[in-house]
Amino acid sequence: MSKKNINRSVVTFVAGVTLAATLASCSGSDTKPSTPSATSPAATTTTAAKEPAKEPAKAPSNLSGNITIDGSNTVAPISKAVAEDFAKSNPGVKVPVGSSGTGGGFKKFCSGDIDISGASRPIKAKEAEDCKAKNVDFVELPVAVDGLTIIVNKENTWAKCLTVPELKTLWSPDSEGKVTTWDQVRPEFPKETIALFGRGADSGTFDYFTEAVNGKSKAIRKDYQPTEDSNIIVKGVQGGKGASGFLGVAYFEENAKTLNAVEVDGGKGCVAPTTDNITSGKYSPLSRPLFIYVSKKALARPEVKAYIDFYLTSTKLVKEVGYVNLPADALTKVVARFKAENVGSTFMDAPAGVSVSELMAKDLK
């Protein structure tokens, strides 16, 4: 899964150019004060107040080492953004972030090959058994909430809202080779040829979507275009009037000018994948938590503990990347679980659409 790329270096560059221009404009003794714009504060005749003294930059820490992360590339952009900010005060710690998919990440994690596994779905019972067999105890930490978004081509003016049964008509294994035009999904829709794009079988997004829509993980028609790269889904749906696909909300928001998001009726009316609806669980059954799983053995290393502590307090980065922050009560429980290093899962085998706060209150298993 490739993720939304936060081009933070561009922001830094622009800020640098702006600062340079400002210094240059102030360098001459005959320079006249500029006239304030309509959006700037009104000019005054009094001497400008001095800026408050800035806090001195924190000295770099003495921490060092390598922290290995792999797994979901839905989660990877958050982990990369956190790693980038973490490195500013911890230059001796290297945090490479891979993105081999949720399933691929758990294989490496449960073999003891990596410290942290990103996941866009909860760990499965078989994966937990594999971890146990290798003596890999893990701490399960939700870090954000995502809304799986149904996207259609910008010229699709008919599929503004779909019910879960209609989504199943589109994506069910029984529809393979049979449901090929939109009027078969709903009679009043046009007879436009359907082209479907979605995540591949190694993706946690795929597992969650198929379970939520088709009632069984990995159950899906085979005549769609699978990929581990959500950008390919975007391009595919952009390329045909009758095209549709599913991906994380961050990818839709990044391409909202060229795609439409379909509202989903989970039984209580049409609901759009907005921040409020995703956080509250109203966008059901397609709102889901995103996770990192941390090896308890790795947590014994100070650099790993410092990174996770930094991760759980970097809520602004979650929003920057395009995801939704955990509700405050849920985040408090996540931080408490991390500090206590409580191992096990409360999300494994949980039905789609249950809130993070509710699942955090359950007993670990």
Coordinates of C-alpha atoms in Angstrom, one line a residue:
M1 CA 0.0 0.0 0.0
S2 CA 1.6 3.3 -0.9
K3 CA 0.6 6.1 1.3
K4 CA -0.2 9.7 1.2
N5 CA 3.1 11.5 0.8
I6 CA 3.5 14.5 3.1
N7 CA 5.9 16.8 1.3
R8 CA 7.2 18.4 4.4
S9 CA 10.5 19.3 2.7
V10 CA 8.6 21.6 0.3
V11 CA 7.1 23.4 3.3
T12 CA 10.6 23.8 4.8
F13 CA 12.0 25.2 1.5
V14 CA 9.2 27.7 1.1
A15 CA 9.6 28.8 4.7
G16 CA 13.3 29.3 4.0
V17 CA 12.7 31.3 0.9
T18 CA 10.2 33.5 2.7
L19 CA 12.7 34.2 5.5
A20 CA 15.4 35.0 3.1
A21 CA 13.2 37.5 1.3
T22 CA 12.2 39.1 4.5
L23 CA 15.8 39.6 5.7
A24 CA 16.7 41.0 2.3
S25 CA 13.9 43.6 2.4
C26 CA 15.0 44.7 5.8
S27 CA 18.7 45.1 5.0
G28 CA 18.7 48.7 3.7
S29 CA 18.6 51.7 6.1
D30 CA 16.4 53.7 3.7
T31 CA 13.8 51.0 3.4
K32 CA 10.2 52.3 4.0
P33 CA 7.8 50.3 6.1
S34 CA 5.4 48.3 3.9
T35 CA 1.7 49.1 3.8
P36 CA -0.3 46.5 5.7
S37 CA -2.5 44.3 3.5
A38 CA -6.2 43.8 4.0
T39 CA -5.5 40.6 5.9
S40 CA -2.6 41.9 8.0
P41 CA -2.9 43.5 11.4
A42 CA -3.5 47.3 11.3
A43 CA -0.4 49.5 11.4
T44 CA 0.2 51.5 14.6
T45 CA 2.3 54.6 15.3
T46 CA 3.9 53.2 18.4
T47 CA 7.1 51.2 18.5
A48 CA 6.5 47.6 17.6
A49 CA 6.5 45.3 20.7
K50 CA 9.5 43.0 21.0
E51 CA 8.8 39.4 20.1
P52 CA 8.8 37.1 23.1
A53 CA 12.0 35.3 23.6
K54 CA 12.0 31.9 22.0
E55 CA 12.7 28.8 24.0
P56 CA 16.2 27.5 23.3
A57 CA 16.2 24.5 21.0
K58 CA 16.4 21.2 22.9
A59 CA 19.8 19.6 22.9
P60 CA 19.9 16.3 20.9
S61 CA 19.4 13.2 23.0
N62 CA 22.1 10.6 23.6
L63 CA 19.8 7.8 22.3
S64 CA 21.1 5.7 19.5
G65 CA 20.2 2.6 17.6
N66 CA 18.0 1.3 14.8
I67 CA 14.2 0.8 15.1
T68 CA 12.8 -1.5 12.4
I69 CA 9.2 -0.9 11.2
D70 CA 7.3 -2.6 8.4
G71 CA 3.7 -3.5 7.5
S72 CA 0.7 -1.6 6.3
N73 CA 1.4 1.2 3.9
T74 CA -1.9 2.8 5.1
V75 CA -0.1 3.3 8.4
A76 CA 3.4 3.9 6.9
P77 CA 2.9 7.6 6.2
I78 CA 2.1 8.2 9.9
S79 CA 5.1 6.2 11.0
K80 CA 7.4 8.0 8.5
A81 CA 6.1 11.5 9.6
V82 CA 6.7 10.6 13.2
A83 CA 10.1 9.2 12.5
E84 CA 11.1 12.4 10.7
D85 CA 10.1 14.6 13.6
F86 CA 11.6 12.2 16.1
A87 CA 15.0 12.3 14.3
K88 CA 15.2 16.1 14.9
S89 CA 15.8 15.6 18.6
N90 CA 17.1 12.0 18.4
P91 CA 19.6 12.1 15.5
G92 CA 21.4 9.0 16.7
V93 CA 18.3 6.8 16.2
K94 CA 17.6 5.5 12.7
V95 CA 13.9 4.5 11.9
P96 CA 13.5 3.0 8.5
V97 CA 9.9 2.4 7.6
G98 CA 8.9 -0.4 5.2
S99 CA 5.5 -1.1 3.7
S100 CA 5.1 -4.7 2.7
G101 CA 1.4 -4.8 3.6
T102 CA -0.3 -5.7 6.9
G103 CA 0.0 -9.4 6.3
G104 CA 3.6 -9.2 5.2
G105 CA 4.4 -7.0 8.2
F106 CA 3.0 -9.5 10.6
K107 CA 5.0 -12.3 9.1
K108 CA 8.2 -10.4 9.7
F109 CA 7.0 -9.2 13.2
C110 CA 6.0 -12.7 14.4
S111 CA 9.4 -14.1 13.2
G112 CA 11.1 -11.5 15.3
D113 CA 12.6 -9.7 12.4
I114 CA 11.2 -6.3 13.1
D115 CA 10.4 -4.2 16.2
I116 CA 7.1 -2.7 15.1
S117 CA 4.4 -3.7 12.6
G118 CA 1.9 -1.3 11.2
A119 CA -1.5 -2.7 10.5
S120 CA -4.7 -1.5 8.9
R121 CA -6.7 -4.3 10.6
P122 CA -6.3 -6.2 13.9
I123 CA -4.0 -9.1 14.2
K124 CA -5.6 -12.4 13.3
A125 CA -5.7 -15.4 15.6
K126 CA -3.3 -17.4 13.4
E127 CA -0.9 -14.5 13.3
A128 CA -1.1 -14.2 17.1
E129 CA -0.3 -18.0 17.3
D130 CA 2.7 -17.5 15.1
C131 CA 4.0 -14.7 17.4
K132 CA 3.4 -16.9 20.5
A133 CA 5.3 -19.8 18.8
K134 CA 8.3 -17.5 18.4
N135 CA 8.0 -16.0 21.9
V136 CA 7.1 -12.6 20.5
D137 CA 4.8 -10.8 23.0
F138 CA 3.2 -7.7 21.6
V139 CA 1.5 -4.5 22.7
E140 CA -1.4 -3.6 20.5
L141 CA -1.7 0.2 20.0
P142 CA -4.4 1.9 17.9
V143 CA -2.9 5.2 16.6
A144 CA -5.6 6.7 14.3
V145 CA -9.0 6.1 12.6
D146 CA -9.5 5.7 8.9
G147 CA -12.7 5.6 6.8
L148 CA -12.6 3.2 3.9
T149 CA -13.9 5.3 1.0
I150 CA -15.9 4.2 -2.0
I151 CA -14.8 6.3 -4.9
V152 CA -16.3 6.7 -8.4
N153 CA -15.3 8.6 -11.5
K154 CA -16.0 12.4 -11.5
E155 CA -18.5 11.9 -14.3
N156 CA -20.5 9.4 -12.3
T157 CA -23.5 11.5 -11.3
W158 CA -25.8 8.6 -10.2
A159 CA -24.0 6.7 -7.4
K160 CA -24.2 9.4 -4.8
C161 CA -25.1 6.9 -2.0
L162 CA -25.0 3.1 -1.9
T163 CA -26.4 0.7 0.7
V164 CA -24.2 -2.1 2.0
P165 CA -26.3 -4.7 0.1
E166 CA -25.7 -2.7 -3.1
L167 CA -22.0 -2.6 -2.3
K168 CA -22.2 -6.4 -1.9
T169 CA -23.9 -6.6 -5.3
L170 CA -20.9 -4.8 -6.8
W171 CA -18.2 -6.8 -5.0
S172 CA -19.6 -10.2 -4.0
P173 CA -18.0 -13.4 -5.4
D174 CA -21.4 -14.3 -6.7
S175 CA -21.4 -11.2 -8.9
E176 CA -18.3 -12.2 -10.8
G177 CA -19.0 -12.1 -14.6
K178 CA -22.6 -11.4 -13.9
V179 CA -23.0 -7.9 -12.5
T180 CA -21.2 -5.9 -15.3
T181 CA -23.3 -2.7 -15.6
W182 CA -24.5 -0.1 -13.1
D183 CA -28.2 -0.7 -13.8
Q184 CA -27.8 -4.2 -12.3
V185 CA -26.8 -2.6 -9.0
R186 CA -29.9 -0.3 -9.0
P187 CA -32.5 -0.3 -11.9
E188 CA -32.6 3.5 -12.2
F189 CA -28.8 3.7 -12.7
P190 CA -27.6 3.9 -16.3
K191 CA -26.4 0.9 -18.3
E192 CA -22.8 2.0 -17.9
T193 CA -20.1 -0.7 -17.9
I194 CA -18.5 -1.3 -14.4
A195 CA -14.8 -1.4 -13.9
L196 CA -13.6 -2.2 -10.4
F197 CA -10.3 -1.4 -8.7
G198 CA -9.2 -2.3 -5.1
R199 CA -6.5 -3.5 -2.8
G200 CA -4.9 -6.9 -3.1
A201 CA -5.2 -9.9 -0.8
D202 CA -2.1 -9.0 1.3
S203 CA -3.6 -5.8 2.3
G204 CA -5.3 -5.1 5.7
T205 CA -7.6 -2.7 3.8
F206 CA -8.7 -5.7 1.6
D207 CA -9.4 -7.9 4.6
Y208 CA -11.4 -5.2 6.4
F209 CA -13.4 -4.2 3.3
T210 CA -14.4 -7.7 2.3
E211 CA -15.5 -8.6 5.8
A212 CA -17.5 -5.4 6.2
V213 CA -19.2 -5.6 2.8
N214 CA -19.3 -9.3 1.9
G215 CA -19.5 -10.7 5.4
K216 CA -16.3 -12.7 5.1
S217 CA -12.6 -11.7 5.0
K218 CA -11.1 -12.2 1.5
A219 CA -14.4 -13.0 -0.1
I220 CA -14.5 -11.0 -3.3
R221 CA -15.2 -11.3 -7.1
K222 CA -12.0 -12.1 -9.0
D223 CA -12.7 -9.9 -12.1
Y224 CA -11.6 -6.7 -10.4
Q225 CA -8.1 -5.1 -10.7
P226 CA -6.2 -5.8 -7.5
T227 CA -3.1 -3.8 -6.5
E228 CA -1.0 -3.1 -3.5
D229 CA -0.7 0.6 -4.5
S230 CA -3.7 2.9 -3.8
N231 CA -2.4 5.4 -6.3
I232 CA -3.1 2.8 -9.1
I233 CA -6.7 2.6 -7.8
V234 CA -7.0 6.3 -8.0
K235 CA -5.7 6.4 -11.6
G236 CA -7.9 3.4 -12.6
V237 CA -11.1 5.1 -11.3
Q238 CA -10.1 8.4 -12.9
G239 CA -9.8 6.6 -16.2
G240 CA -13.4 5.4 -16.8
K241 CA -16.8 6.8 -16.3
G242 CA -18.2 3.6 -14.9
A243 CA -15.1 2.9 -12.7
S244 CA -15.3 2.5 -8.9
G245 CA -12.9 1.4 -6.1
F246 CA -12.2 1.4 -2.4
L247 CA -9.3 2.9 -0.5
G248 CA -8.4 4.9 2.7
V249 CA -9.9 8.3 3.1
A250 CA -6.5 10.0 2.9
Y251 CA -6.2 9.0 -0.7
F252 CA -9.6 10.4 -1.6
E253 CA -8.9 13.7 0.1
E254 CA -5.6 14.0 -1.9
N255 CA -7.6 13.5 -5.1
A256 CA -11.0 15.0 -4.3
K257 CA -10.9 17.3 -7.3
T258 CA -10.8 14.4 -9.7
L259 CA -12.9 11.8 -7.9
N260 CA -16.3 11.5 -6.1
A261 CA -16.7 9.9 -2.7
V262 CA -19.9 7.8 -2.4
E263 CA -21.9 8.1 0.8
V264 CA -22.7 4.7 2.5
D265 CA -26.0 3.7 4.0
G266 CA -25.2 1.2 6.7
G267 CA -28.9 0.9 7.7
K268 CA -29.4 4.4 9.2
G269 CA -29.3 6.6 6.1
C270 CA -26.6 7.9 3.8
V271 CA -23.4 9.0 5.6
A272 CA -20.4 10.7 4.1
P273 CA -16.8 9.7 5.1
T274 CA -16.1 13.0 7.0
T275 CA -13.9 13.3 10.1
D276 CA -16.8 13.6 12.5
N277 CA -18.6 10.6 11.0
I278 CA -15.5 8.5 11.0
T279 CA -14.5 9.3 14.6
S280 CA -18.0 8.8 16.0
G281 CA -18.5 5.5 14.2
K282 CA -21.5 6.9 12.4
Y283 CA -19.7 6.0 9.1
S284 CA -20.5 2.4 9.6
P285 CA -19.4 -0.3 8.7
L286 CA -16.4 1.3 6.9
S287 CA -14.7 3.3 9.7
R288 CA -11.8 1.4 11.2
P289 CA -8.8 1.8 13.5
L290 CA -5.2 1.8 12.4
F291 CA -2.6 0.2 14.6
I292 CA 1.0 -0.3 15.4
Y293 CA 2.0 -3.6 17.2
V294 CA 5.2 -3.3 19.3
S295 CA 7.3 -6.2 20.4
K296 CA 7.6 -6.1 24.2
K297 CA 11.2 -7.2 23.9
A298 CA 11.8 -4.1 21.7
L299 CA 10.2 -1.9 24.3
A300 CA 13.0 -2.8 26.7
R301 CA 15.3 -0.6 24.5
P302 CA 15.1 3.1 25.5
E303 CA 15.1 4.3 21.9
V304 CA 12.0 2.2 21.0
K305 CA 10.2 3.4 24.1
A306 CA 11.0 7.0 23.3
Y307 CA 9.8 6.6 19.8
I308 CA 6.5 5.1 20.8
D309 CA 6.0 7.8 23.4
F310 CA 6.6 10.4 20.8
Y311 CA 4.3 8.6 18.3
L312 CA 1.3 8.6 20.7
T313 CA 1.7 12.3 21.4
S314 CA 2.1 13.3 17.7
T315 CA -1.6 13.8 17.0
K316 CA -1.0 16.7 14.7
L317 CA 0.9 14.4 12.4
V318 CA -2.0 12.0 12.1
K319 CA -4.1 14.9 10.8
E320 CA -1.3 16.2 8.5
V321 CA -1.1 12.8 6.8
G322 CA -4.9 12.8 6.2
Y323 CA -6.3 10.5 8.9
V324 CA -8.5 11.1 11.9
N325 CA -7.2 11.3 15.5
L326 CA -8.5 8.8 18.1
P327 CA -11.2 10.2 20.4
A328 CA -9.6 11.6 23.5
D329 CA -10.9 8.9 25.8
A330 CA -9.6 6.2 23.6
L331 CA -6.2 7.8 23.3
T332 CA -5.9 8.0 27.1
K333 CA -6.5 4.2 27.3
V334 CA -4.0 3.6 24.5
V335 CA -1.3 5.6 26.4
A336 CA -2.1 3.7 29.6
R337 CA -1.8 0.4 27.8
F338 CA 1.6 1.4 26.4
K339 CA 3.0 2.6 29.7
A340 CA 1.8 -0.6 31.4
E341 CA 3.2 -2.7 28.5
N342 CA 0.0 -4.8 28.6
V343 CA 0.4 -7.5 26.0
G344 CA -2.4 -9.2 23.8
S345 CA -5.3 -7.9 21.8
T346 CA -8.8 -6.6 22.4
F347 CA -9.4 -6.0 18.7
M348 CA -8.8 -9.5 17.3
D349 CA -12.0 -11.0 15.8
A350 CA -14.0 -7.9 16.6
P351 CA -16.9 -7.2 14.2
A352 CA -16.5 -4.2 11.8
G353 CA -17.9 -0.9 13.0
V354 CA -17.3 -1.2 16.8
S355 CA -15.8 2.0 18.3
V356 CA -12.1 2.1 19.4
S357 CA -13.2 3.2 22.9
E358 CA -15.5 0.3 23.3
L359 CA -12.8 -2.2 22.2
M360 CA -10.1 -0.7 24.4
A361 CA -12.2 -1.4 27.4
K362 CA -12.4 -5.2 26.7
D363 CA -10.1 -7.8 28.3
L364 CA -6.9 -8.5 26.5
K365 CA -6.5 -12.0 24.9

